[in-house]
GROMACS .gro file of C-alpha atoms in nm:
model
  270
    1UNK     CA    1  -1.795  -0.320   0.139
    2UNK     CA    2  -2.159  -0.289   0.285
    3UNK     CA    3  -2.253   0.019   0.110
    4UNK     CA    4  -2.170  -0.155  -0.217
    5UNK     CA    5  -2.464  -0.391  -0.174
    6UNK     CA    6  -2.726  -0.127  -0.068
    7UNK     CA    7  -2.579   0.080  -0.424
    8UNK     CA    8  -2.811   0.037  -0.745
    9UNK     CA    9  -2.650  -0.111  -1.008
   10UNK     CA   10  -2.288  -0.181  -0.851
   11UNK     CA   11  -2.193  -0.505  -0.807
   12UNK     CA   12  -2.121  -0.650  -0.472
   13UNK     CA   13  -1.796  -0.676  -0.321
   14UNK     CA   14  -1.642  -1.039  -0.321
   15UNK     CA   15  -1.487  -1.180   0.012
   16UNK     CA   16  -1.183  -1.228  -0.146
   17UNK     CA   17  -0.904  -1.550  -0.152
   18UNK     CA   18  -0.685  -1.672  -0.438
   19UNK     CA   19  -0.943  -1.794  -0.682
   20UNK     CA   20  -1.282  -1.836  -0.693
   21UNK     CA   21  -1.591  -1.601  -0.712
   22UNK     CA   22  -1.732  -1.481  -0.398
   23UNK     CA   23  -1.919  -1.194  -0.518
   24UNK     CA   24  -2.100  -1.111  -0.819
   25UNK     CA   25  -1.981  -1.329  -1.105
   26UNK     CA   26  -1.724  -1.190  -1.391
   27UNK     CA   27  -2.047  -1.301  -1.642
   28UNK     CA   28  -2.299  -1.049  -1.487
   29UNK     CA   29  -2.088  -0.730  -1.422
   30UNK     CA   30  -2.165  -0.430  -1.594
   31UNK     CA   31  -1.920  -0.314  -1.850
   32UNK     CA   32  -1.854   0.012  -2.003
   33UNK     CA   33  -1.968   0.039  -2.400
   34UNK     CA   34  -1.607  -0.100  -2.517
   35UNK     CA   35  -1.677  -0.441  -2.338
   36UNK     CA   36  -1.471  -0.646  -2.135
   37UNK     CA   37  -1.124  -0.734  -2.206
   38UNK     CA   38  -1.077  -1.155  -2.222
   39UNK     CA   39  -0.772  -1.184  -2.033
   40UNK     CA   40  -0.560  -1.500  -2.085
   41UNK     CA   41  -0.355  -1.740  -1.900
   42UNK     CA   42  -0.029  -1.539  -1.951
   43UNK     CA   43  -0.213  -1.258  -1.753
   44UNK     CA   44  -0.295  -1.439  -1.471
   45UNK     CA   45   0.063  -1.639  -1.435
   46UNK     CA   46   0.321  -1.309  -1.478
   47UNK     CA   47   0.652  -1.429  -1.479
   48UNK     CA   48   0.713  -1.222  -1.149
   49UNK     CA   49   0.790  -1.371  -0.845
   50UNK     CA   50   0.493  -1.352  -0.532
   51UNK     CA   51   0.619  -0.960  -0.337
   52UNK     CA   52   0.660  -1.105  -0.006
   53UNK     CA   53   0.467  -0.847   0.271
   54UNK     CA   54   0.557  -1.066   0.596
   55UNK     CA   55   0.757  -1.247   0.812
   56UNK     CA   56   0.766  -1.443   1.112
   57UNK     CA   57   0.860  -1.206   1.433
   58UNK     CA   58   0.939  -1.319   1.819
   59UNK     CA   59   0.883  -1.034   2.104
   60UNK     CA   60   0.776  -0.674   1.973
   61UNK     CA   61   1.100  -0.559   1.964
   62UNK     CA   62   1.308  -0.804   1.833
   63UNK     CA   63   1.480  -0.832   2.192
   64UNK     CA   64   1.708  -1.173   2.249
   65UNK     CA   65   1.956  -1.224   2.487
   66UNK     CA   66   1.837  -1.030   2.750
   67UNK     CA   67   1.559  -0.883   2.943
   68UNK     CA   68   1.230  -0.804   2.781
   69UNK     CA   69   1.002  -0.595   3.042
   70UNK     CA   70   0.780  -0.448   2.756
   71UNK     CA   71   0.526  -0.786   2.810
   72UNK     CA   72   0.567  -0.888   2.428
   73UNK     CA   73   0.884  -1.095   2.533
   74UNK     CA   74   0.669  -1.413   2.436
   75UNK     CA   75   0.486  -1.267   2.129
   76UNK     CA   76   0.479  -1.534   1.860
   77UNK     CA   77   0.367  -1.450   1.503
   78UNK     CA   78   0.399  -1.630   1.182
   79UNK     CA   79   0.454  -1.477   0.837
   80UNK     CA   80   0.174  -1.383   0.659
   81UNK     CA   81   0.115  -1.287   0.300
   82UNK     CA   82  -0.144  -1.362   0.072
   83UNK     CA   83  -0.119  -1.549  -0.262
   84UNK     CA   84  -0.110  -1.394  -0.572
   85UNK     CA   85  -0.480  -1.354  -0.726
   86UNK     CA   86  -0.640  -1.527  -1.013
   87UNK     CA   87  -0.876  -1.500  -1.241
   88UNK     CA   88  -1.186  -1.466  -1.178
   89UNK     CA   89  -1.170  -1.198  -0.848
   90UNK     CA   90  -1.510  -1.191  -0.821
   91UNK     CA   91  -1.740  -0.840  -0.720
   92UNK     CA   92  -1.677  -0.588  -0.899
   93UNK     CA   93  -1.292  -0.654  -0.933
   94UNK     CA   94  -1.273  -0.829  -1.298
   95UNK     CA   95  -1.475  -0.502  -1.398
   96UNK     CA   96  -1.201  -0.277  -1.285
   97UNK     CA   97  -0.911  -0.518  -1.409
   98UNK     CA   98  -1.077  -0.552  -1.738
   99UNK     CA   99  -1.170  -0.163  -1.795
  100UNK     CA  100  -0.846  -0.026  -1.693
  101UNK     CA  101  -0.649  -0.258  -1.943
  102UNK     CA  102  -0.888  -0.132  -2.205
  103UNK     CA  103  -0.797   0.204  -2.106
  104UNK     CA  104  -0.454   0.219  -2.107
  105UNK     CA  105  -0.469  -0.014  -2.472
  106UNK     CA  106  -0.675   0.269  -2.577
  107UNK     CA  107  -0.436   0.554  -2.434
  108UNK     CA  108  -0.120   0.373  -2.597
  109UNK     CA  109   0.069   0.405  -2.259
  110UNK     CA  110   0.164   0.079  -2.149
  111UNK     CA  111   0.025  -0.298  -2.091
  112UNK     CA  112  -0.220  -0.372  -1.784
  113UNK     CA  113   0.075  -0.660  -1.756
  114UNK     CA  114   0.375  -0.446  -1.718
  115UNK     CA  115   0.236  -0.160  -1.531
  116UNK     CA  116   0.055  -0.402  -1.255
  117UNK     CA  117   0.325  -0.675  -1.144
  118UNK     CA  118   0.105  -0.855  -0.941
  119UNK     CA  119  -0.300  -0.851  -0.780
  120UNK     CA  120  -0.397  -0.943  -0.418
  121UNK     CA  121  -0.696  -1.004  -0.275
  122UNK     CA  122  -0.778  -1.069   0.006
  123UNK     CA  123  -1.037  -0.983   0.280
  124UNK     CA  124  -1.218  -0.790   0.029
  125UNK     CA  125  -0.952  -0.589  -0.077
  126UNK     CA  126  -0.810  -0.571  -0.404
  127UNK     CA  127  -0.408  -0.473  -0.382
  128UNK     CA  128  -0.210  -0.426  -0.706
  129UNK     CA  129   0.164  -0.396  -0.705
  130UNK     CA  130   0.258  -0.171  -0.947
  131UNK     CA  131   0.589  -0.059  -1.094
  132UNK     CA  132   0.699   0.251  -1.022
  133UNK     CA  133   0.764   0.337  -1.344
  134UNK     CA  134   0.444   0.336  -1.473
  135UNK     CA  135   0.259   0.469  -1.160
  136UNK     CA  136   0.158   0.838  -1.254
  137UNK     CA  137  -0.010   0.680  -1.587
  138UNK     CA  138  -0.208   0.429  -1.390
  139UNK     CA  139  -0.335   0.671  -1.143
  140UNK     CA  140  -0.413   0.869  -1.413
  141UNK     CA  141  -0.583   0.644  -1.569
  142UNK     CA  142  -0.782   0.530  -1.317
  143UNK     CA  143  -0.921   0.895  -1.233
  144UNK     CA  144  -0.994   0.977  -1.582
  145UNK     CA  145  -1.150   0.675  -1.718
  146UNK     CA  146  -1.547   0.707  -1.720
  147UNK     CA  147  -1.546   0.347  -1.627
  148UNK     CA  148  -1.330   0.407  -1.311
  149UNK     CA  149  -1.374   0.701  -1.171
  150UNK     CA  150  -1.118   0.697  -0.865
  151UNK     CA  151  -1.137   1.084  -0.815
  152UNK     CA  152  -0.996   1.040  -0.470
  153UNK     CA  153  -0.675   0.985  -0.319
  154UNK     CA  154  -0.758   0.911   0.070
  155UNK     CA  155  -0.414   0.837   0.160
  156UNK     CA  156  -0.008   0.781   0.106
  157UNK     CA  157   0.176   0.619   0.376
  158UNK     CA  158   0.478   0.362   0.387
  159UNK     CA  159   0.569   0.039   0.503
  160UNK     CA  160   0.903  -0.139   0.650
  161UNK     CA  161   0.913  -0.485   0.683
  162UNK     CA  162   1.200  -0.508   0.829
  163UNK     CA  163   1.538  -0.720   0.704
  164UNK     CA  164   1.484  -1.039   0.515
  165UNK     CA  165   1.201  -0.921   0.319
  166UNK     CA  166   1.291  -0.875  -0.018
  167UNK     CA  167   1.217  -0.471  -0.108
  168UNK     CA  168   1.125  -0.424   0.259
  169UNK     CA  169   0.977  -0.089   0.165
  170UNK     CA  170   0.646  -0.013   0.076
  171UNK     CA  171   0.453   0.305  -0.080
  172UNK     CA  172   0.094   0.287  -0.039
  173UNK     CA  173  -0.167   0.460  -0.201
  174UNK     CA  174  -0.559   0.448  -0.124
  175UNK     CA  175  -0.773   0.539  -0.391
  176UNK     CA  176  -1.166   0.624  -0.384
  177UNK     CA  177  -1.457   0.603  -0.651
  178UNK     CA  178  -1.684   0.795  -0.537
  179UNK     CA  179  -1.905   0.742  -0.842
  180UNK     CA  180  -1.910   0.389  -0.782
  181UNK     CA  181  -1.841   0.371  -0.385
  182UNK     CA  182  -1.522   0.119  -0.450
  183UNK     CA  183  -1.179   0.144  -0.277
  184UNK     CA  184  -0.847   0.013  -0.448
  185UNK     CA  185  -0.500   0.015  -0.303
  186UNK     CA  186  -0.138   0.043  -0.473
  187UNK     CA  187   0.143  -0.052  -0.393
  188UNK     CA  188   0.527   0.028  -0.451
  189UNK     CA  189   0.821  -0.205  -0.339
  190UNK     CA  190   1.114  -0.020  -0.307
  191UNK     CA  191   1.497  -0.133  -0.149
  192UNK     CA  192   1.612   0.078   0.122
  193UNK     CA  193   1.892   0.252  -0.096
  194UNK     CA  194   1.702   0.314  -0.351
  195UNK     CA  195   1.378   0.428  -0.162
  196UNK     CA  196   1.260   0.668  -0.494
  197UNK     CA  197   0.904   0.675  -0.613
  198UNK     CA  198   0.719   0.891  -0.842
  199UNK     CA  199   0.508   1.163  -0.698
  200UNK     CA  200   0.118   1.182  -0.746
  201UNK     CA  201   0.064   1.554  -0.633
  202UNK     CA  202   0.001   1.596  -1.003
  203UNK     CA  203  -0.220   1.350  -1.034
  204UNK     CA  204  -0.422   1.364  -0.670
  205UNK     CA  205  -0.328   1.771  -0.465
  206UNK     CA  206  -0.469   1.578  -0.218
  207UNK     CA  207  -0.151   1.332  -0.190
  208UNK     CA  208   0.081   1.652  -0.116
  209UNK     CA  209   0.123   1.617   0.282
  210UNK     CA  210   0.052   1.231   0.295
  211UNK     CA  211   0.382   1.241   0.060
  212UNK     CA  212   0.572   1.445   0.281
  213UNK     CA  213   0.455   1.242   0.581
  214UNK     CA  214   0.559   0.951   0.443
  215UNK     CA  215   0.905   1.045   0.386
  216UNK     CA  216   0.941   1.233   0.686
  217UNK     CA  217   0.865   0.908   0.867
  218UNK     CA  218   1.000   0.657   0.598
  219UNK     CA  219   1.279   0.848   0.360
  220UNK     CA  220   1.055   0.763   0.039
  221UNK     CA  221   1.192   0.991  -0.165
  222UNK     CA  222   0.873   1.113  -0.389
  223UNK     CA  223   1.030   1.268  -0.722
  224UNK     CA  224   0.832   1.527  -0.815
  225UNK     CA  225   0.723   1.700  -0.514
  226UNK     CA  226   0.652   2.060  -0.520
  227UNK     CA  227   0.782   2.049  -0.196
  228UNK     CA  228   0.924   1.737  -0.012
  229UNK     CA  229   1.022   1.891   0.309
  230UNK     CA  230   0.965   1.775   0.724
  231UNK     CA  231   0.618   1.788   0.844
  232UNK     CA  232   0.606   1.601   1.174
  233UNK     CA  233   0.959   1.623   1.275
  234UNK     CA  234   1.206   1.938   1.287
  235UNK     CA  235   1.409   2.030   0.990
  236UNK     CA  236   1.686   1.952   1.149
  237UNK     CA  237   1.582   1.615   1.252
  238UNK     CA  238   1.808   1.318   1.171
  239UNK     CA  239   1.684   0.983   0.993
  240UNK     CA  240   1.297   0.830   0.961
  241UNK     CA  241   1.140   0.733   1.288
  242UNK     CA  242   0.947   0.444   1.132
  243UNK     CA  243   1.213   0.268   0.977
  244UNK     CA  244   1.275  -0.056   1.162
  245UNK     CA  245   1.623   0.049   1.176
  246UNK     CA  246   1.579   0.352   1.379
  247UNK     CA  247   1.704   0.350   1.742
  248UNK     CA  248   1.402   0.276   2.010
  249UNK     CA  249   1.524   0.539   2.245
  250UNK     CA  250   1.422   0.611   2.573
  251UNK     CA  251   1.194   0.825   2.751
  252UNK     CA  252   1.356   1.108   2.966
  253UNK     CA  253   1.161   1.203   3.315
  254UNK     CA  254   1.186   1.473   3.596
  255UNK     CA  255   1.330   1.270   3.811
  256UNK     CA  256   1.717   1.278   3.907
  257UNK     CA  257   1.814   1.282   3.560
  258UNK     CA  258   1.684   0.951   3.554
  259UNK     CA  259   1.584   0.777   3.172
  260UNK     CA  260   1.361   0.512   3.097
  261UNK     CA  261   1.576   0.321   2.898
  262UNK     CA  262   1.465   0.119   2.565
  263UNK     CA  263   1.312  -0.160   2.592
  264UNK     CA  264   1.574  -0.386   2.401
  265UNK     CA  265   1.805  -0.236   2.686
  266UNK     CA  266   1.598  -0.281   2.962
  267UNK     CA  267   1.699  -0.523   3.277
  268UNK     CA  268   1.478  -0.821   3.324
  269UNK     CA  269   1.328  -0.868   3.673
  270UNK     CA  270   1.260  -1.179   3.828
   0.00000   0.00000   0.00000
């Protein structure tokens, strides 16, 4: 992040990749009075297996077998998903590893470890996959903490990957320090039938609509909502339009009842 380098005293932010430092070094960050947590080699090999967030796709709409008049017929594009992180992260992102295990130690609630199943980063983005379970005490955490500071919830919104990816669905959370200008992401992977997560309206007001966007669009079923009800689409609406199982449909017009037809339907012309 630019701004980080033009902040006093906050480290800047490393380009990211699997290992190495690109930033500031781990040595020379600046740690809150109860010092940095070592972290050992169980901690950076989890026994959890890499959360797969790609795969490879032909066409735009996964058309075969017949015409494709959209113009992504020929669309090519590898699966893509970056490694699992290790030690150091470089930037400011060992700080904000190290301080939030001390913080949770501290709180008694539940092992850095077992809360965070895996940490991404990648182009200068730090991702952690967390379990669900433990979700609402993270967050928490990371508001509260004097070290952290992520006051700011700038965003909820889900992801399908589509079949073949294990725990296609994603629940994704942007967070924002504004007392120390950084920006972390969380994630949730969820199956299909059992698209549940735990809410953060507690935690963040601010993730109330994002939350009911998100399942309106999605089905994510936040537990916990003061309210989980439609916000883009009637009441009465049936299924989430951004699940990559939901029909294309077509596009009515004024026309002789004529219909634009989807484009997995559509005749090729040659």
């Amino acid at each position: 992040m630019p701004d980080d380098e033009k902040q006093p005293g906050v480290p800047p932010t490393g380009t990211g990749g699997a290992s190495g430092v690109t930033g500031a070094s781990a040595g020379t960050s600046e740690h809150s009075e109860r010092g940095a947590v070592a972290f050992s080699p169980t901690e950076q090999h989890r026994p959890h297996a890499p959360t797969v967030t790609g795969r490879s796709r032909e066409g735009m709409f996964g058309i075969s077998g017949s015409g494709d008049t959209s113009g992504f017929g020929g669309l090519r594009l590898p699966a893509y998903a970056p490694a699992p992180a290790e030690r150091p992260y470089g930037g400011w992102f060992d700080e904000v590893v190290d301080e939030t295990t001390a913080a949770l130690e501290e709180g008694g609630l539940v092992a850095f470890a077992d809360a965070v199943l895996q940490v991404t980063v990648d182009r200068g983005e730090m991702t952690w996959y967390v379990a669900r379970d433990h979700l609402p005490a993270l967050a928490r955490t990371l508001r509260d903490d004097p070290a952290l500071r992520f006051e700011f919830c700038s965003g909820v919104s889900g992801v399908d990957y589509g079949e073949g990816v294990p725990q296609q669905l994603h629940s994704v959370t942007q967070l924002l320090s504004m007392t120390y200008r950084r920006r972390l992401r969380l994630e949730v992977c969820l199956d299909l039938d059992d698209a549940r997560c735990p809410s953060l309206v507690s935690v963040y007001p601010t993730a109330d609509w994002h939350e009911r966007e998100t399942w309106d669009m999605f089905g994510i079923v936040y537990d916990g909502h003061p309210s989980l009800t439609r916000i883009l689409m009637p009441d009465d609406w049936n299924g989430h339009p951004q699940l990559k199982s939901y029909p294309l449909g077509g596009i009515p017009v004024e026309y002789k009842g004529a219909e634009i037809p989807p484009p997995d339907q559509r005749r090729a012309y040659t």
